[in-house]
XYZ file of C-alpha atoms in Angstrom:
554
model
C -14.149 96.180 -17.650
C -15.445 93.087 -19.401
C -18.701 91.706 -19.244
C -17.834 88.980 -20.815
C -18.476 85.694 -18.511
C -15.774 83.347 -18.016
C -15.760 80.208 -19.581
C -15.437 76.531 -17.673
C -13.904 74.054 -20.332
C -10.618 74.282 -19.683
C -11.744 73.536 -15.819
C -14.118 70.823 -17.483
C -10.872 69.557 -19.584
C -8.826 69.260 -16.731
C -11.212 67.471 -14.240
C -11.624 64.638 -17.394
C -8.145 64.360 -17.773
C -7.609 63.925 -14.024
C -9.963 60.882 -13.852
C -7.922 59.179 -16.859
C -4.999 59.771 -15.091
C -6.886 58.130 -12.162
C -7.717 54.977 -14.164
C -4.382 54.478 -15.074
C -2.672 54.926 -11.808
C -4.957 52.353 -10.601
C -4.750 49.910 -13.106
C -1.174 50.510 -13.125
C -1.030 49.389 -9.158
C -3.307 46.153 -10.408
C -1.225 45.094 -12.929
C 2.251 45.425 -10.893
C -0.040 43.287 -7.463
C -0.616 40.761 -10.510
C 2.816 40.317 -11.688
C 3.846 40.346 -7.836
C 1.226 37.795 -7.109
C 2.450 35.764 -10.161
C 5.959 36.139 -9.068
C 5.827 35.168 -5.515
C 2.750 34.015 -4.480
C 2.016 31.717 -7.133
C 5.208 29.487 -6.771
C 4.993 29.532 -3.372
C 1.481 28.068 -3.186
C 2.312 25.641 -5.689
C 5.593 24.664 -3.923
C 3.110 23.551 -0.567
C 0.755 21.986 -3.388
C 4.215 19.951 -4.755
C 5.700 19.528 -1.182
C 2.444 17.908 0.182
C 2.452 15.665 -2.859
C 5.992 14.847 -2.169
C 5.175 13.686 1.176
C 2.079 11.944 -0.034
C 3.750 9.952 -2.798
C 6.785 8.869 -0.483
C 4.213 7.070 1.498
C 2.970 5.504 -1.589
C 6.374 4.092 -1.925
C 7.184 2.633 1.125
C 4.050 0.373 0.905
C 5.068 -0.458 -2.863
C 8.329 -1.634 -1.493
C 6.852 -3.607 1.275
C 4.424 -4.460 -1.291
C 6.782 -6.307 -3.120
C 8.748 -7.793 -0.100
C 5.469 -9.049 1.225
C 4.221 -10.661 -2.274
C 6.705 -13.071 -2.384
C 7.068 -13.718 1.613
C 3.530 -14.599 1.750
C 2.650 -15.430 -2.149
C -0.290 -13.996 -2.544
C -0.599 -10.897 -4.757
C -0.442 -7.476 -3.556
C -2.050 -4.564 -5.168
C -0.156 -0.871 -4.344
C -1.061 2.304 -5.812
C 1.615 5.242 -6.919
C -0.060 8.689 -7.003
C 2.534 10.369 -9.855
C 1.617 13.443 -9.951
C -0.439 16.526 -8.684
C -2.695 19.617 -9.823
C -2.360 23.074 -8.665
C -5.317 24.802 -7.471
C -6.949 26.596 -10.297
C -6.362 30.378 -11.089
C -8.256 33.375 -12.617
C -6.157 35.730 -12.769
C -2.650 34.075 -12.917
C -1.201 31.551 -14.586
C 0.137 27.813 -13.933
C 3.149 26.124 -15.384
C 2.428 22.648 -16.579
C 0.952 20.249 -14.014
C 3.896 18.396 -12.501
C 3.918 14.343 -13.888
C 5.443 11.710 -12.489
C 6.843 8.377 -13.913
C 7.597 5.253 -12.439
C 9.392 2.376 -14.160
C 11.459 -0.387 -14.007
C 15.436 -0.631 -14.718
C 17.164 -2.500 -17.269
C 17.788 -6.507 -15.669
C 20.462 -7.231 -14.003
C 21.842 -10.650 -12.448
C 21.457 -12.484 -9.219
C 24.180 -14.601 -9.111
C 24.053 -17.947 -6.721
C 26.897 -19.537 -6.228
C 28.844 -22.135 -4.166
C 31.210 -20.132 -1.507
C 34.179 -23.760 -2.334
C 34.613 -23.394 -5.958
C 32.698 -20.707 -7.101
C 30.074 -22.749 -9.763
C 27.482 -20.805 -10.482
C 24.044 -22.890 -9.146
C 21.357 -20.161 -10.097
C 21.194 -16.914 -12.096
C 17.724 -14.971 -11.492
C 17.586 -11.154 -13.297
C 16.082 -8.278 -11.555
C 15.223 -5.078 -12.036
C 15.164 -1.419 -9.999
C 12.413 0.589 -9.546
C 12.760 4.519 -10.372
C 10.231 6.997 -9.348
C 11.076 10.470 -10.961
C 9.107 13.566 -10.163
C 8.586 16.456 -12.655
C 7.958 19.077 -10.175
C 8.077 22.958 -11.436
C 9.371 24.394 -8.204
C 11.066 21.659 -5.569
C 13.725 19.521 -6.393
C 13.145 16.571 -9.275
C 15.891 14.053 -7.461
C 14.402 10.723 -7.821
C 13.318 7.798 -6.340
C 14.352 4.366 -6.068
C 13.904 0.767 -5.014
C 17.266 -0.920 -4.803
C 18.132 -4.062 -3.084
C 14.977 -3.730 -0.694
C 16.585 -0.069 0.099
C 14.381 2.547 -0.420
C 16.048 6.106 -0.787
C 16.028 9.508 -2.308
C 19.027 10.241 -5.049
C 20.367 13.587 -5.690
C 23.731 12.244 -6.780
C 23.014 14.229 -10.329
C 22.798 17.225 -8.456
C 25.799 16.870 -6.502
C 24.319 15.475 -3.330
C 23.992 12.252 -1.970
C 21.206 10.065 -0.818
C 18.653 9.649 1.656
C 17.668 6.414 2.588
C 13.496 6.311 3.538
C 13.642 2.388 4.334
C 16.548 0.126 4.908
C 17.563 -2.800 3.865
C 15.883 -5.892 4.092
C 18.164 -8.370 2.973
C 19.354 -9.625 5.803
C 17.844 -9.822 9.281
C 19.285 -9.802 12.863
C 19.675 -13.338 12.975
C 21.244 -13.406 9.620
C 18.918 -14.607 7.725
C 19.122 -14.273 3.902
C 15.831 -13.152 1.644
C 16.442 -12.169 -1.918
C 13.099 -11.169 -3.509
C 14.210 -10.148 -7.127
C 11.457 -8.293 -9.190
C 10.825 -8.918 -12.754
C 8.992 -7.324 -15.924
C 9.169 -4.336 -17.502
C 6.315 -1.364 -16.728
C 6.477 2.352 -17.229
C 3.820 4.959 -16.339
C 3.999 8.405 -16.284
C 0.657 11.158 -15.917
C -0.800 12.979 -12.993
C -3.088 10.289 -11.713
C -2.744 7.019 -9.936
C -1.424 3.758 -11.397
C -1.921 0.561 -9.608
C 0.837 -2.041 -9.331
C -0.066 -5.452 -9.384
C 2.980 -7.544 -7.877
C 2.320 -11.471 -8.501
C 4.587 -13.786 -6.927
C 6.237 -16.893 -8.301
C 3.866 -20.013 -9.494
C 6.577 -22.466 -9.489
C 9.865 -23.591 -7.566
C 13.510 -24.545 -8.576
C 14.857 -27.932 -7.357
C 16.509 -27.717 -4.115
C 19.788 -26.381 -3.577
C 22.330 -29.063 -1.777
C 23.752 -27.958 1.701
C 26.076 -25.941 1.592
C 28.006 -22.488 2.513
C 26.938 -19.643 -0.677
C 28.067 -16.860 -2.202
C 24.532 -14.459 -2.914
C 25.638 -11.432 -5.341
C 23.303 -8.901 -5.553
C 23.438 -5.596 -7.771
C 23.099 -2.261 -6.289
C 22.961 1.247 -7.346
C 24.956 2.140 -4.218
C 28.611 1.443 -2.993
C 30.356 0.946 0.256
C 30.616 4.305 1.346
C 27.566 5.402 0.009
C 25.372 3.215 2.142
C 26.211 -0.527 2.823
C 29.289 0.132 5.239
C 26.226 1.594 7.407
C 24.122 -1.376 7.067
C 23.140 -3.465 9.418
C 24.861 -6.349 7.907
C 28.011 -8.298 9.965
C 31.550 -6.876 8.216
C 32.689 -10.548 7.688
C 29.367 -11.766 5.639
C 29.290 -9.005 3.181
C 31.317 -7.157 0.166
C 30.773 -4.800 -2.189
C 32.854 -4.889 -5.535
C 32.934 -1.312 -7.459
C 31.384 -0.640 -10.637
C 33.537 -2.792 -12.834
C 30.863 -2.053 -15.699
C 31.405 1.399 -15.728
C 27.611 1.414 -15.714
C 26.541 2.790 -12.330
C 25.974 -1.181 -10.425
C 27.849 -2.611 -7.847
C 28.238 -6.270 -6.637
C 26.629 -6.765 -3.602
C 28.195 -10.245 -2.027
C 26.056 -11.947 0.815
C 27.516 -14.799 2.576
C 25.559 -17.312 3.724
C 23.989 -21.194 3.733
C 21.501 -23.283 1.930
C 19.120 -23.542 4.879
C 19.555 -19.667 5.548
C 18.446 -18.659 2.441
C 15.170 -17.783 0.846
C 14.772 -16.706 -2.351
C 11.410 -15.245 -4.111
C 10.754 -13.833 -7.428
C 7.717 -11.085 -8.212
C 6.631 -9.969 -11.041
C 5.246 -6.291 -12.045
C 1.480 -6.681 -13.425
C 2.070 -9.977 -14.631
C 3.861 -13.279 -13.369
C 7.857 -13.214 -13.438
C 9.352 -13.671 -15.997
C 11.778 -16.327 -15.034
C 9.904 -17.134 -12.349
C 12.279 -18.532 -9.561
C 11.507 -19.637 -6.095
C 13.641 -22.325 -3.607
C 11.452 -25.207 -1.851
C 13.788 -24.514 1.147
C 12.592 -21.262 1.167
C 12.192 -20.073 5.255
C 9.170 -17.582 6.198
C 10.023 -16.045 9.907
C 11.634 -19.032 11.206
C 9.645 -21.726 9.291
C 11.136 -24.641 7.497
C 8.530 -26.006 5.190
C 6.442 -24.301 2.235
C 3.258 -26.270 3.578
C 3.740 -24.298 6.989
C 1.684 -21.124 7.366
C 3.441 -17.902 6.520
C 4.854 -15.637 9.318
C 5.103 -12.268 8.433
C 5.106 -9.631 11.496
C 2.923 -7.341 11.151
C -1.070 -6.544 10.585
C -1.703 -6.904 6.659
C -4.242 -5.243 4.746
C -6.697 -7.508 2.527
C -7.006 -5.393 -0.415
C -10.518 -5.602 0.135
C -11.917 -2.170 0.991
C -15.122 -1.604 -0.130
C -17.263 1.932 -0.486
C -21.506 0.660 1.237
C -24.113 2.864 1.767
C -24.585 2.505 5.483
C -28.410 2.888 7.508
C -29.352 6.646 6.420
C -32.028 8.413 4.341
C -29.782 8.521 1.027
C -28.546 6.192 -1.116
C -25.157 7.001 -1.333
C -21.953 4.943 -0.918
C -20.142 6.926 1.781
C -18.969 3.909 4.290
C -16.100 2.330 4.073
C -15.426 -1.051 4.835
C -12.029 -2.951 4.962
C -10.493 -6.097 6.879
C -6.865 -6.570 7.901
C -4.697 -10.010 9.590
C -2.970 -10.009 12.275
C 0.536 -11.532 11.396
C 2.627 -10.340 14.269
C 2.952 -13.690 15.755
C 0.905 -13.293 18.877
C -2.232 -11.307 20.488
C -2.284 -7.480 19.623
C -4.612 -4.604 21.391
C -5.941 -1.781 18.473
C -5.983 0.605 20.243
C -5.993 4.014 17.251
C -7.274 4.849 14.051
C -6.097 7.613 11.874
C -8.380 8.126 8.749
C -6.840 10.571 6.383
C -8.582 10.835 2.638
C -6.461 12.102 0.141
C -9.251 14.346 -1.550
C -9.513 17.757 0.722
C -13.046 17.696 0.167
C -13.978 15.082 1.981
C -14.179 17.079 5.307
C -15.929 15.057 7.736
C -16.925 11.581 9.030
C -20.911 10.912 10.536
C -23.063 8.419 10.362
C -26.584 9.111 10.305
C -28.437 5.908 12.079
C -29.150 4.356 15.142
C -28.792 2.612 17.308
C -25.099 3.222 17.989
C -22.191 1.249 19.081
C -22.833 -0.839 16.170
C -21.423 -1.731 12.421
C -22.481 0.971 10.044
C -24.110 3.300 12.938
C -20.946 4.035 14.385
C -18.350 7.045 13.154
C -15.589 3.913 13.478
C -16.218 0.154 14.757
C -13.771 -2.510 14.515
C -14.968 -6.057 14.498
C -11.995 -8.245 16.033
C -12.190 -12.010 17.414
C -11.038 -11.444 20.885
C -13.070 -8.108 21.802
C -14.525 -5.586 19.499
C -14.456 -1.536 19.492
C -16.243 1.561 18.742
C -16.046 4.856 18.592
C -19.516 7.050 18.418
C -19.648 10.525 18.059
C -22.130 13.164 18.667
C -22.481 15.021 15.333
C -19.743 13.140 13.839
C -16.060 14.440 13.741
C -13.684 16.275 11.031
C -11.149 14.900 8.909
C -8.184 13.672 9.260
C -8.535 12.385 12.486
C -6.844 10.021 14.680
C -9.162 8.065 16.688
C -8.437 7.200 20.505
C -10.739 3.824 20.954
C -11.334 4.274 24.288
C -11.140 7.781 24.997
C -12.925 9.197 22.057
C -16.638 10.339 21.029
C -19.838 10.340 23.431
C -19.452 6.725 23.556
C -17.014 3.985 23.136
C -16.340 0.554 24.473
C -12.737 -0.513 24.741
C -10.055 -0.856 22.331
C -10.347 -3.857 19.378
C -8.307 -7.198 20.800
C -7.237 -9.297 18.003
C -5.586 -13.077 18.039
C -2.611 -13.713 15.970
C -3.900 -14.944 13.117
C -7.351 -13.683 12.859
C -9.052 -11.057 10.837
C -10.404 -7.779 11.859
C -13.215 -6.118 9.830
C -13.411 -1.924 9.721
C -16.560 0.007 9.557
C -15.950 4.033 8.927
C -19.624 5.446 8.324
C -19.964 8.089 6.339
C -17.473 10.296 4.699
C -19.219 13.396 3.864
C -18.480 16.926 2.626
C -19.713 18.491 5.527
C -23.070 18.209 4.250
C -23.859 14.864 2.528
C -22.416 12.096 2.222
C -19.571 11.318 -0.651
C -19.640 8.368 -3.177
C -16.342 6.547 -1.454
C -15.861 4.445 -4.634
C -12.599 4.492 -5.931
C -11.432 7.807 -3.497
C -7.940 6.933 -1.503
C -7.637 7.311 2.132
C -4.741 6.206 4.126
C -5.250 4.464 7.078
C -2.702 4.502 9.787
C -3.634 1.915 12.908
C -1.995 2.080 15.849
C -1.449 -1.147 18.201
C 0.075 -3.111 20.890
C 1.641 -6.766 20.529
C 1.265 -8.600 23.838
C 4.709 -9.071 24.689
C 4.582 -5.027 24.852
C 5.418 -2.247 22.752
C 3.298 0.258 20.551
C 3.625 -0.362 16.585
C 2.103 1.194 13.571
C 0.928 0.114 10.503
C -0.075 2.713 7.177
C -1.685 1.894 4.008
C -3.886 3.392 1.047
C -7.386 1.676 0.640
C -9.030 2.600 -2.655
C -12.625 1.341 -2.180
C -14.361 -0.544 -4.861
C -18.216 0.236 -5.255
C -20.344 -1.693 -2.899
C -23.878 -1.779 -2.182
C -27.168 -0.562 -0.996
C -29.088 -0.832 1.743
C -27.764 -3.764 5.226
C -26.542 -7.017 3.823
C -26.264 -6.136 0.003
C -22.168 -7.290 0.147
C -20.491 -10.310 -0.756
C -18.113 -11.795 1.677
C -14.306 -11.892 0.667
C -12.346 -14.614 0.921
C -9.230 -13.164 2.240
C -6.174 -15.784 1.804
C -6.014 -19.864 1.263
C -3.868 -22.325 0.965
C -3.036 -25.978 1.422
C -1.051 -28.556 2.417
C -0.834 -32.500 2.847
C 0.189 -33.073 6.159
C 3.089 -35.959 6.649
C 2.811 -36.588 3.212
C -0.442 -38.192 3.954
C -2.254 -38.138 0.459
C -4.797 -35.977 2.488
C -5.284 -31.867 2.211
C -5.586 -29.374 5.106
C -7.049 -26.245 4.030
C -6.025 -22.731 6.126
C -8.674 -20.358 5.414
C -9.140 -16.564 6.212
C -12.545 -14.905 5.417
C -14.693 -11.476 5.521
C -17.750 -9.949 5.401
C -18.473 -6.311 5.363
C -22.002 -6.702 6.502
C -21.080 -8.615 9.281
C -23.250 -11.789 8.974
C -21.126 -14.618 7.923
C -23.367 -18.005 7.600
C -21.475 -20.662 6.180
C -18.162 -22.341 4.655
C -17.591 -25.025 2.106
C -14.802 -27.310 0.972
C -15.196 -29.592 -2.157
C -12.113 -31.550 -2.708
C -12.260 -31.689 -6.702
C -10.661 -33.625 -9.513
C -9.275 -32.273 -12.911
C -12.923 -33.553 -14.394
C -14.417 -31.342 -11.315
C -15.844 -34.429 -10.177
C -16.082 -33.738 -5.778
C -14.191 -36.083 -4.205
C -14.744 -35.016 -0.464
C -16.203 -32.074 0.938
C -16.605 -30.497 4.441
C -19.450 -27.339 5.391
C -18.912 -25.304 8.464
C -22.249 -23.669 9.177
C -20.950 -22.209 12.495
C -19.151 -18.754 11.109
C -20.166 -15.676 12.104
C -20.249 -12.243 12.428
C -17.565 -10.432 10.009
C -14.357 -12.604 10.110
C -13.619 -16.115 10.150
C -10.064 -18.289 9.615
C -9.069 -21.124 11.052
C -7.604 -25.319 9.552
C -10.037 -27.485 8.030
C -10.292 -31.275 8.779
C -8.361 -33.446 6.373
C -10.122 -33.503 3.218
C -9.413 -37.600 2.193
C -9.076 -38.015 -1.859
C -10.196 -41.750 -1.493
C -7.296 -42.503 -3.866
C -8.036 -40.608 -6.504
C -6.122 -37.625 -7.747
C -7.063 -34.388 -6.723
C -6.339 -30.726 -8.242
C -7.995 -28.349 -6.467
C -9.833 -27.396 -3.593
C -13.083 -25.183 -4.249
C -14.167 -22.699 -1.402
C -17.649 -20.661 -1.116
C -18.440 -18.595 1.705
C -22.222 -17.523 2.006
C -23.576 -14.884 4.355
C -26.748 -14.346 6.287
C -28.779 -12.427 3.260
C -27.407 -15.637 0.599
C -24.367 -13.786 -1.007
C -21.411 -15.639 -2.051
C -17.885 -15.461 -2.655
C -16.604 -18.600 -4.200
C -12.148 -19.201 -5.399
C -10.539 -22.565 -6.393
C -7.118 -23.059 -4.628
C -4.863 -25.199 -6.479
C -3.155 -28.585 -4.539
């Protein structure tokens, strides 16, 4: 027998070899969850990223295409951003394909063709242009989208599908009435940001078109069967010719009469073109271009603007913005729905007293008739649609606003749950909810994208909304129809200085009875004394002595 003791390295060995073996069974199992992750999770969260976008930038569209419709019905310039692209949420350990761009441009031109129905003669010729936005998503479909003949639809043709129409014509109403708004210039932008789209209307007008019955021809991307047999257009005032061009455009053919007929040209960024506009031209029902626009519906001002409200920072996280009520008659506001665009801004509070008022209330809405607010104890998350007169620890009533007037918005503060956030230049879309007097519920959604503000109460200028004039029977005297804003609430005073190309004042009327945050209304005639006058000149002054000041050409 041995005395030898038995040795332990080889058990040693074998428990070393063992934890190796461990290590690589384990890393084995990490690297195969990876590849999983990368292969099914990862696409899947960036499909929700791309499919939220998706539903984000169709919004986008449908106000660039009213946009556009609404630049030349009322012609004033509209402003419309396109959010053309996204980012996917950032990774450690997996990897992203390329952020998915967008681009949005115009078409080649193409002609509107006037015409006289008798003999065919050609009166007019205006060229316009389609709008294509085209997605460059990684994991949904790329079909794009376009702006055809005031349609608005989705086109997977290339693929081997059809289309979707988001918005329907606009060409021609229920009573038959004829609007052609053909848009001009060339643009192209393509990136993962916003662009802004500046459409301008026309600055000038084509001699008047003689009575008579016309033949409007319009081109289109789409054909009979693809979408106009379906339109809400009568059988025997319409025709489509097919692509005789071989080029993908069809010959829309409106039937119609001088006096039916408006036509309006917009430009992108910059004026038209070939700026062309009819001095017939109709707005809902009217039959002079000195007689106030009619369009039906509440219209944003463009005017949003990011004010730090009565708190203990100094940090721009209010909101304010105005819009008009165009709808042709009395309207009750009766919701809210605030929705910003960047996740992060989680909540809405304001952080002063006393409530119930402008800048100390979650939501206020000053409104001619009767004004509303909405206070809430410890503020409330975002997004949120708010009830007027159901909502928060306190409220008064829903907003009442007469057709024509101008209703301010106060949302105090956006904050990150914490602190307030800097609301310069972050989007939120605004969806309000009301109720025309002749009955009914309607809804109107936008983007506001405020501009920086100020500090403390009263540091903003008042906005000077919309003018225009007119010379009533011909007179040799002006009229001036005004609509004004101030997001502090403390309107003082209005000017009017009749002026002369030497800007020697010729007349002049002050209105020192505005107040509160909105103000529109006619002035008195404004009498030229027989001189010639050019322009009217306009400053609006507020409580704390800012100004606004625009010249509005006769």
């Amino acid at each position: 027998m041995s005395d030898h003791p038995i040795g332990t390295s080889a058990i040693d060995d074998n428990r070393a070899v063992s934890s190796v073996i461990g290590v690589v069974i384990l890393f084995g199992f990490l690297i195969i969850a990876l590849s999983l992750y990368q292969v099914e999770v990862v696409p899947q969260q960036n499909a929700e990223t791309e499919f939220q976008h998706s539903g984000e930038v169709r919004n986008d569209l449908v106000e660039l295409r009213a946009g556009i419709l609404q630049a030349g019905s009322i012609d004033q310039p509209q402003y419309q951003t396109v959010q053309l692209g996204t980012v996917y949420s950032t990774r450690v350990f997996s990897i992203n394909p390329p952020a998915p761009a967008g681009t949005i441009r115009t078409s080649k031109s193409y002609p509107i063709i006037i015409a006289y129905e008798s003999n065919g003669t050609v009166i007019e010729t205006i060229p316009t242009r389609f709008i294509e936005y085209q997605p460059g998503y990684n994991e949904l479909d790329r079909s794009p989208t376009w702006y055809d003949a005031s349609v608005l639809y989705l086109d997977a043709r290339d693929e081997g599908g059809g289309i979707a129409v988001i918005e329907d014509q606009n060409l021609v109403d229920s009573d038959g009435e004829v609007q052609i708004t053909a848009l001009q210039n060339e643009f192209r932008r393509s990136g993962t940001g916003q662009v802004t789209l500046e459409l301008r209307p026309a600055e000038n007008v084509i001699g008047d078109i003689p009575e008579a019955d016309l033949n409007i021809t319009v081109p289109t991307r789409l054909s009979n069967g693809e979408y106009w047999d379906s339109a809400d257009i009568s059988n025997n005032k319409y025709s489509v010719t097919d692509d005789a061009n071989d080029d993908g455009i069809h010959n829309l053919t409106l039937e119609t009469t001088t006096s039916s007929l408006t036509i309006d040209t917009v430009g992108v960024q910059e004026v038209p073109e070939e700026p062309v506009q009819n001095s017939n031209a109709r707005i809902g029902g009217s039959t002079s271009q000195n007689d106030p626009p009619v369009v039906e519906e509440l219209i944003y001002q463009n005017d949003a603007v990011a004010y730090d409200g009565n708190d203990f920072d100094a940090v721009a996280g209010g909101v304010n913005f105005s819009v008009t009520n165009r709808v042709g008659e009395d309207v009750t506001i009766t919701d809210v729905r605030v929705t910003p665009r960047n996740s992060a801004i989680s909540d809405l509070s304001d952080d002063g007293l006393p409530n119930g008022e402008p800048v100390t209330s979650e939501v206020y809405v000053a409104a001619d008739l009767a004004d509303a607010y909405v206070d809430y104890d410890d503020g409330t998350a975002l997004p949120k649609t708010v009830d007027l007169d159901t909502d928060g620890f306190t409220n008064n009533g829903n907003a009442q606003l007469s057709d024509g007037a101008t209703a301010t918005f106060y949302l105090y503060e956006f904050t990150n749950g914490f602190s307030s956030v800097d609301m310069s230049g972050e989007d939120v879309e605004i969806t309000i909810t009301y109720q025309p007097a002749s009955g009914g519920t309607e809804t109107k959604t936008f983007t506001i994208t405020p501009n920086s503000g100020g500090g403390g109460s009263g540091g903003s200028n008042p906005v000077i909304n919309s003018l225009s004039t007119r010379s009533p029977g011909g007179s040799g005297q002006y009229k001036l129809t005004y609509d004004v804003s101030d997001p502090d609430s403390d309107l003082a005073q209005i000017e009017f200085s009749l002026r002369d190309s030497s800007n020697s004042e010729l007349d002049s009327i002050s209105d020192s009875g505005i107040s509160g945050g909105a103000a529109a209304g006619e002035t008195d005639n404004l009498n030229p004394g027989g001189s010639t006058a050019d322009y009217v000149r306009v400053t609006v002054t507020d409580e704390a002595g800012n100004t606004a000041q625009q010249d509005v050409d006769i």
